Amino acid sequence: MKPITILLIEDNQKEATLLKKQLENNNFEIIAIAKTLDQALDYYYTKDFDFVIIDIFLNEEPHGIRFAEVITKNKNSLNPFLFLTSSTSIKVFENAKLTSPSSYLLKPYNELELIFAIQLAFEKFSGATNIFTKQENPSVYFNQRFFIKKNNILYKLLPQDILYVNVEGRYSSIVTKEGSFIVHLSLKEFIKKIDNQHFIRVHRNFIVNLTKIQQVFLQDNLILLENNHRVTISRIHKNKFIKNYDILV
């Protein structure tokens, strides 16, 4: 599983070090730390990451809000972001709110408050509510990736890493080389979210990633995937599978 990556915008070295340690304790990875507005914008457009944590005041100026104003102009490339500040000014809060942050956290905070704020940010950005707090086997999907909570830790899962999905009612078991993850998604919901041409239904209960297939045994109605995973093809779905997968028959 790939860690959730974070761009951190914080000009205080001591606070940045503490924040980095707290995040790494919870399976997050800091890909860069920006100390100025220009540096933050440079990292935002040149690095790949999942989430942004923004200190509102950089060098005693509200450059964090300015940064948010710039990045929110292009909704198609936007990532969820969270504001951090020690300011209790209503004016600062109102100005920050205009940029529609995914979450807002006051300093000082503890580690648990930080993690909850990030989880809430993922929920809000995906358009979901109470997913990580009330739902069993929770997950959200945006920016072409799953964010799955397992054992109180958030994990990132890219569609291209999925071998197959085993669906049972309202739950789906997503299988990868690293292991499986159960999420609260029906077959219809999974297909709608993933919207990926490499995934095809081969059975009432199975969706496979065509790029992960090693061998196909049509006479035995069997697909062999990477890591020796085996999935059955049903008679109903065999013809559609043959049309979507280039094999000799």
mmCIF file of C-alpha atoms in Angstrom:
data_model
loop_
_atom_site.group_PDB
_atom_site.id
_atom_site.type_symbol
_atom_site.label_atom_id
_atom_site.label_comp_id
_atom_site.label_asym_id
_atom_site.label_seq_id
_atom_site.Cartn_x
_atom_site.Cartn_y
_atom_site.Cartn_z
ATOM 1 C CA MET A 1 0.000 0.000 0.000
ATOM 2 C CA LYS A 2 1.250 3.444 -0.867
ATOM 3 C CA PRO A 3 1.283 6.012 1.965
ATOM 4 C CA ILE A 4 -0.874 9.115 1.745
ATOM 5 C CA THR A 5 1.437 11.951 0.740
ATOM 6 C CA ILE A 6 1.248 15.460 2.136
ATOM 7 C CA LEU A 7 2.593 18.846 1.126
ATOM 8 C CA LEU A 8 3.247 20.795 4.329
ATOM 9 C CA ILE A 9 3.333 24.587 4.300
ATOM 10 C CA GLU A 10 4.811 25.750 7.603
ATOM 11 C CA ASP A 11 7.526 28.367 8.233
ATOM 12 C CA ASN A 12 8.233 27.424 11.855
ATOM 13 C CA GLN A 13 10.921 24.718 11.854
ATOM 14 C CA LYS A 14 10.033 23.386 15.305
ATOM 15 C CA GLU A 15 6.337 23.065 14.488
ATOM 16 C CA ALA A 16 7.100 21.542 11.084
ATOM 17 C CA THR A 17 9.325 18.888 12.698
ATOM 18 C CA LEU A 18 6.669 17.994 15.270
ATOM 19 C CA LEU A 19 3.939 17.872 12.643
ATOM 20 C CA LYS A 20 6.067 15.655 10.399
ATOM 21 C CA LYS A 21 6.660 13.212 13.260
ATOM 22 C CA GLN A 22 2.959 13.056 14.162
ATOM 23 C CA LEU A 23 1.960 12.426 10.566
ATOM 24 C CA GLU A 24 4.576 9.751 9.992
ATOM 25 C CA ASN A 25 3.348 7.987 13.145
ATOM 26 C CA ASN A 26 0.014 7.603 11.341
ATOM 27 C CA ASN A 27 1.233 6.316 7.963
ATOM 28 C CA PHE A 28 1.407 9.691 6.198
ATOM 29 C CA GLU A 29 4.430 10.789 4.193
ATOM 30 C CA ILE A 30 5.641 14.391 3.924
ATOM 31 C CA ILE A 31 6.853 14.915 0.369
ATOM 32 C CA ALA A 32 7.955 18.536 0.877
ATOM 33 C CA ILE A 33 7.910 21.364 3.422
ATOM 34 C CA ALA A 34 7.420 24.886 2.073
ATOM 35 C CA LYS A 35 8.294 27.938 4.162
ATOM 36 C CA THR A 36 7.201 30.708 1.783
ATOM 37 C CA LEU A 37 4.313 31.404 -0.573
ATOM 38 C CA ASP A 38 6.486 31.133 -3.685
ATOM 39 C CA GLN A 39 7.995 27.866 -2.507
ATOM 40 C CA ALA A 40 4.538 26.495 -1.680
ATOM 41 C CA LEU A 41 3.211 27.298 -5.161
ATOM 42 C CA ASP A 42 6.294 25.816 -6.795
ATOM 43 C CA TYR A 43 5.897 22.529 -4.874
ATOM 44 C CA TYR A 44 2.152 22.456 -5.490
ATOM 45 C CA TYR A 45 2.544 22.489 -9.270
ATOM 46 C CA THR A 46 5.667 20.319 -9.545
ATOM 47 C CA LYS A 47 5.176 17.535 -6.992
ATOM 48 C CA ASP A 48 2.671 14.695 -6.705
ATOM 49 C CA PHE A 49 0.759 14.499 -3.418
ATOM 50 C CA ASP A 50 -2.682 13.756 -1.968
ATOM 51 C CA PHE A 51 -3.227 16.438 0.664
ATOM 52 C CA VAL A 52 -2.027 19.903 1.744
ATOM 53 C CA ILE A 53 -1.631 21.261 5.272
ATOM 54 C CA ILE A 54 -1.344 25.055 5.261
ATOM 55 C CA ASP A 55 -0.194 27.341 8.048
ATOM 56 C CA ILE A 56 -2.188 30.531 7.475
ATOM 57 C CA PHE A 57 0.577 32.911 8.576
ATOM 58 C CA LEU A 58 3.933 32.668 6.803
ATOM 59 C CA ASN A 59 6.492 35.238 7.907
ATOM 60 C CA GLU A 60 3.677 36.923 9.871
ATOM 61 C CA GLU A 61 1.612 37.477 6.707
ATOM 62 C CA PRO A 62 -1.592 35.536 5.793
ATOM 63 C CA HIS A 63 0.127 33.995 2.785
ATOM 64 C CA GLY A 64 -1.518 30.643 3.497
ATOM 65 C CA ILE A 65 -4.877 32.153 2.533
ATOM 66 C CA ARG A 66 -3.328 33.682 -0.575
ATOM 67 C CA PHE A 67 -1.948 30.269 -1.513
ATOM 68 C CA ALA A 68 -5.425 28.732 -1.152
ATOM 69 C CA GLU A 69 -6.948 31.512 -3.284
ATOM 70 C CA VAL A 70 -4.543 30.671 -6.095
ATOM 71 C CA ILE A 71 -4.920 26.887 -6.104
ATOM 72 C CA THR A 72 -8.722 26.943 -5.847
ATOM 73 C CA LYS A 73 -8.994 28.798 -9.157
ATOM 74 C CA ASN A 74 -8.509 25.480 -10.947
ATOM 75 C CA LYS A 75 -10.947 22.954 -9.484
ATOM 76 C CA ASN A 76 -9.779 20.165 -11.822
ATOM 77 C CA SER A 77 -6.298 20.039 -10.289
ATOM 78 C CA LEU A 78 -7.357 20.769 -6.716
ATOM 79 C CA ASN A 79 -6.333 18.607 -3.768
ATOM 80 C CA PRO A 80 -8.022 18.678 -0.343
ATOM 81 C CA PHE A 81 -6.368 21.094 2.072
ATOM 82 C CA LEU A 82 -6.482 21.922 5.754
ATOM 83 C CA PHE A 83 -5.695 25.253 7.407
ATOM 84 C CA LEU A 84 -3.579 25.452 10.558
ATOM 85 C CA THR A 85 -3.403 28.619 12.621
ATOM 86 C CA SER A 86 -2.927 29.924 16.140
ATOM 87 C CA SER A 87 -5.040 32.979 15.295
ATOM 88 C CA THR A 88 -8.458 33.261 16.919
ATOM 89 C CA SER A 89 -9.401 36.260 14.785
ATOM 90 C CA ILE A 90 -12.901 36.030 13.311
ATOM 91 C CA LYS A 91 -11.725 38.080 10.325
ATOM 92 C CA VAL A 92 -8.939 35.591 9.597
ATOM 93 C CA PHE A 93 -11.374 32.716 9.881
ATOM 94 C CA GLU A 94 -13.904 34.384 7.552
ATOM 95 C CA ASN A 95 -11.214 35.122 4.954
ATOM 96 C CA ALA A 96 -9.945 31.560 5.141
ATOM 97 C CA LYS A 97 -13.482 30.167 4.858
ATOM 98 C CA LEU A 98 -13.966 31.941 1.518
ATOM 99 C CA THR A 99 -11.452 29.514 -0.038
ATOM 100 C CA SER A 100 -13.605 26.521 1.031
ATOM 101 C CA PRO A 101 -10.968 24.555 2.956
ATOM 102 C CA SER A 102 -11.662 20.889 3.587
ATOM 103 C CA SER A 103 -10.845 21.388 7.275
ATOM 104 C CA TYR A 104 -9.634 24.016 9.775
ATOM 105 C CA LEU A 105 -7.546 23.376 12.877
ATOM 106 C CA LEU A 106 -6.449 25.724 15.657
ATOM 107 C CA LYS A 107 -3.036 25.532 17.310
ATOM 108 C CA PRO A 108 -2.188 24.093 19.728
ATOM 109 C CA TYR A 109 -3.695 20.726 18.810
ATOM 110 C CA ASN A 110 -2.943 17.139 19.760
ATOM 111 C CA GLU A 111 -2.139 14.266 17.430
ATOM 112 C CA LEU A 112 -5.627 12.785 17.568
ATOM 113 C CA GLU A 113 -7.244 16.124 16.659
ATOM 114 C CA LEU A 114 -4.901 16.374 13.685
ATOM 115 C CA ILE A 115 -5.801 12.913 12.367
ATOM 116 C CA PHE A 116 -9.528 13.519 12.841
ATOM 117 C CA ALA A 117 -9.227 16.834 10.980
ATOM 118 C CA ILE A 118 -7.530 15.099 8.051
ATOM 119 C CA GLN A 119 -10.183 12.381 7.944
ATOM 120 C CA LEU A 120 -12.937 15.004 7.971
ATOM 121 C CA ALA A 121 -11.146 16.818 5.167
ATOM 122 C CA PHE A 122 -11.117 13.680 3.010
ATOM 123 C CA GLU A 123 -14.824 13.174 3.671
ATOM 124 C CA LYS A 124 -15.754 16.749 2.791
ATOM 125 C CA PHE A 125 -13.636 16.828 -0.355
ATOM 126 C CA SER A 126 -15.199 13.585 -1.612
ATOM 127 C CA GLY A 127 -18.697 14.860 -0.875
ATOM 128 C CA ALA A 128 -19.306 12.208 1.795
ATOM 129 C CA THR A 129 -20.393 12.628 5.425
ATOM 130 C CA ASN A 130 -19.710 10.564 8.529
ATOM 131 C CA ILE A 131 -17.901 7.896 6.506
ATOM 132 C CA PHE A 132 -14.845 7.461 8.721
ATOM 133 C CA THR A 133 -16.679 7.963 12.001
ATOM 134 C CA LYS A 134 -19.846 5.906 11.575
ATOM 135 C CA GLN A 135 -19.464 3.502 8.656
ATOM 136 C CA GLU A 136 -18.016 0.008 8.943
ATOM 137 C CA ASN A 137 -15.100 -0.622 6.530
ATOM 138 C CA PRO A 138 -15.101 3.014 5.329
ATOM 139 C CA SER A 139 -13.542 4.403 2.166
ATOM 140 C CA VAL A 140 -13.741 7.458 -0.081
ATOM 141 C CA TYR A 141 -12.708 7.823 -3.717
ATOM 142 C CA PHE A 142 -11.477 10.928 -5.525
ATOM 143 C CA ASN A 143 -8.642 12.008 -7.804
ATOM 144 C CA GLN A 144 -8.603 8.436 -9.185
ATOM 145 C CA ARG A 145 -7.605 6.781 -5.921
ATOM 146 C CA PHE A 146 -9.195 5.110 -2.932
ATOM 147 C CA PHE A 147 -8.570 6.236 0.640
ATOM 148 C CA ILE A 148 -9.422 3.360 2.956
ATOM 149 C CA LYS A 149 -9.508 3.300 6.743
ATOM 150 C CA LYS A 150 -8.271 0.051 8.277
ATOM 151 C CA ASN A 151 -7.330 -0.405 11.948
ATOM 152 C CA ASN A 152 -7.686 3.382 12.447
ATOM 153 C CA ILE A 153 -5.087 4.110 9.764
ATOM 154 C CA LEU A 154 -5.819 5.709 6.381
ATOM 155 C CA TYR A 155 -4.327 3.941 3.364
ATOM 156 C CA LYS A 156 -4.130 4.988 -0.277
ATOM 157 C CA LEU A 157 -4.973 2.520 -3.011
ATOM 158 C CA LEU A 158 -4.532 3.245 -6.715
ATOM 159 C CA PRO A 159 -6.812 1.437 -9.204
ATOM 160 C CA GLN A 160 -3.811 0.175 -11.178
ATOM 161 C CA ASP A 161 -2.634 -1.742 -8.085
ATOM 162 C CA ILE A 162 -5.892 -3.708 -7.778
ATOM 163 C CA LEU A 163 -5.798 -7.339 -8.964
ATOM 164 C CA TYR A 164 -9.492 -8.075 -8.605
ATOM 165 C CA VAL A 165 -12.543 -7.267 -6.531
ATOM 166 C CA ASN A 166 -14.757 -9.854 -4.831
ATOM 167 C CA VAL A 167 -18.215 -8.386 -4.209
ATOM 168 C CA GLU A 168 -20.687 -9.752 -1.666
ATOM 169 C CA GLY A 169 -23.834 -7.663 -1.305
ATOM 170 C CA ARG A 170 -22.970 -4.196 -0.003
ATOM 171 C CA TYR A 171 -19.316 -5.050 0.629
ATOM 172 C CA SER A 172 -16.346 -5.423 -1.685
ATOM 173 C CA SER A 173 -13.047 -7.101 -0.957
ATOM 174 C CA ILE A 174 -10.370 -5.266 -2.952
ATOM 175 C CA VAL A 175 -7.389 -7.574 -3.518
ATOM 176 C CA THR A 176 -3.861 -6.328 -4.202
ATOM 177 C CA LYS A 177 -0.382 -7.883 -4.067
ATOM 178 C CA GLU A 178 -0.002 -6.473 -0.553
ATOM 179 C CA GLY A 179 -3.288 -7.900 0.766
ATOM 180 C CA SER A 180 -7.031 -7.313 0.714
ATOM 181 C CA PHE A 181 -9.208 -4.454 1.951
ATOM 182 C CA ILE A 182 -12.906 -4.682 2.665
ATOM 183 C CA VAL A 183 -14.916 -1.570 1.812
ATOM 184 C CA HIS A 184 -18.586 -0.705 2.125
ATOM 185 C CA LEU A 185 -19.327 -0.630 -1.616
ATOM 186 C CA SER A 186 -21.710 -2.650 -3.753
ATOM 187 C CA LEU A 187 -20.771 -3.871 -7.234
ATOM 188 C CA LYS A 188 -22.712 -1.044 -8.883
ATOM 189 C CA GLU A 189 -21.115 1.583 -6.609
ATOM 190 C CA PHE A 190 -17.618 0.228 -7.219
ATOM 191 C CA ILE A 191 -17.994 0.226 -11.011
ATOM 192 C CA LYS A 192 -19.460 3.747 -10.946
ATOM 193 C CA LYS A 193 -16.607 5.098 -8.841
ATOM 194 C CA ILE A 194 -13.742 3.382 -10.619
ATOM 195 C CA ASP A 195 -14.925 4.171 -14.199
ATOM 196 C CA ASN A 196 -11.828 2.437 -15.610
ATOM 197 C CA GLN A 197 -11.687 0.570 -18.908
ATOM 198 C CA HIS A 198 -9.200 -1.940 -17.504
ATOM 199 C CA PHE A 199 -11.773 -3.391 -15.098
ATOM 200 C CA ILE A 200 -14.366 -5.872 -16.299
ATOM 201 C CA ARG A 201 -16.955 -8.032 -14.611
ATOM 202 C CA VAL A 202 -16.288 -11.756 -15.208
ATOM 203 C CA HIS A 203 -18.692 -13.234 -12.672
ATOM 204 C CA ARG A 204 -21.639 -12.197 -10.553
ATOM 205 C CA ASN A 205 -19.182 -11.616 -7.704
ATOM 206 C CA PHE A 206 -15.902 -10.775 -9.445
ATOM 207 C CA ILE A 207 -14.359 -7.803 -11.246
ATOM 208 C CA VAL A 208 -10.827 -8.244 -12.609
ATOM 209 C CA ASN A 209 -8.092 -5.844 -13.687
ATOM 210 C CA LEU A 210 -7.301 -6.857 -17.285
ATOM 211 C CA THR A 211 -3.711 -5.606 -16.934
ATOM 212 C CA LYS A 212 -3.025 -8.059 -14.096
ATOM 213 C CA ILE A 213 -3.983 -11.236 -15.970
ATOM 214 C CA GLN A 214 -1.237 -13.850 -16.419
ATOM 215 C CA GLN A 215 -3.157 -16.661 -18.105
ATOM 216 C CA VAL A 216 -6.687 -17.516 -19.177
ATOM 217 C CA PHE A 217 -8.051 -21.060 -19.265
ATOM 218 C CA LEU A 218 -11.308 -20.766 -21.161
ATOM 219 C CA GLN A 219 -12.159 -24.458 -21.063
ATOM 220 C CA ASP A 220 -11.836 -24.383 -17.280
ATOM 221 C CA ASN A 221 -13.488 -20.947 -16.972
ATOM 222 C CA LEU A 222 -10.475 -19.756 -15.004
ATOM 223 C CA ILE A 223 -8.354 -16.587 -14.923
ATOM 224 C CA LEU A 224 -4.880 -16.642 -13.389
ATOM 225 C CA LEU A 225 -3.785 -13.249 -12.072
ATOM 226 C CA GLU A 226 -0.497 -11.982 -10.638
ATOM 227 C CA ASN A 227 0.643 -13.549 -7.352
ATOM 228 C CA ASN A 228 -1.162 -16.762 -8.346
ATOM 229 C CA HIS A 229 -4.640 -15.371 -7.626
ATOM 230 C CA ARG A 230 -7.426 -17.284 -9.405
ATOM 231 C CA VAL A 231 -10.843 -16.006 -10.430
ATOM 232 C CA THR A 232 -13.692 -17.913 -12.070
ATOM 233 C CA ILE A 233 -15.353 -16.725 -15.278
ATOM 234 C CA SER A 234 -19.081 -17.337 -15.387
ATOM 235 C CA ARG A 235 -20.808 -18.538 -18.555
ATOM 236 C CA ILE A 236 -22.923 -15.381 -18.687
ATOM 237 C CA HIS A 237 -19.904 -13.057 -18.709
ATOM 238 C CA LYS A 238 -17.487 -15.131 -20.807
ATOM 239 C CA ASN A 239 -18.372 -13.677 -24.217
ATOM 240 C CA LYS A 240 -18.017 -10.090 -23.029
ATOM 241 C CA PHE A 241 -14.698 -10.951 -21.431
ATOM 242 C CA ILE A 242 -13.372 -12.465 -24.678
ATOM 243 C CA LYS A 243 -14.293 -9.282 -26.568
ATOM 244 C CA ASN A 244 -12.410 -7.104 -24.051
ATOM 245 C CA TYR A 245 -9.341 -9.267 -23.610
ATOM 246 C CA ASP A 246 -7.118 -10.130 -26.567
ATOM 247 C CA ILE A 247 -6.803 -13.915 -26.466
ATOM 248 C CA LEU A 248 -6.768 -16.710 -29.009
ATOM 249 C CA VAL A 249 -9.872 -18.883 -28.848
#
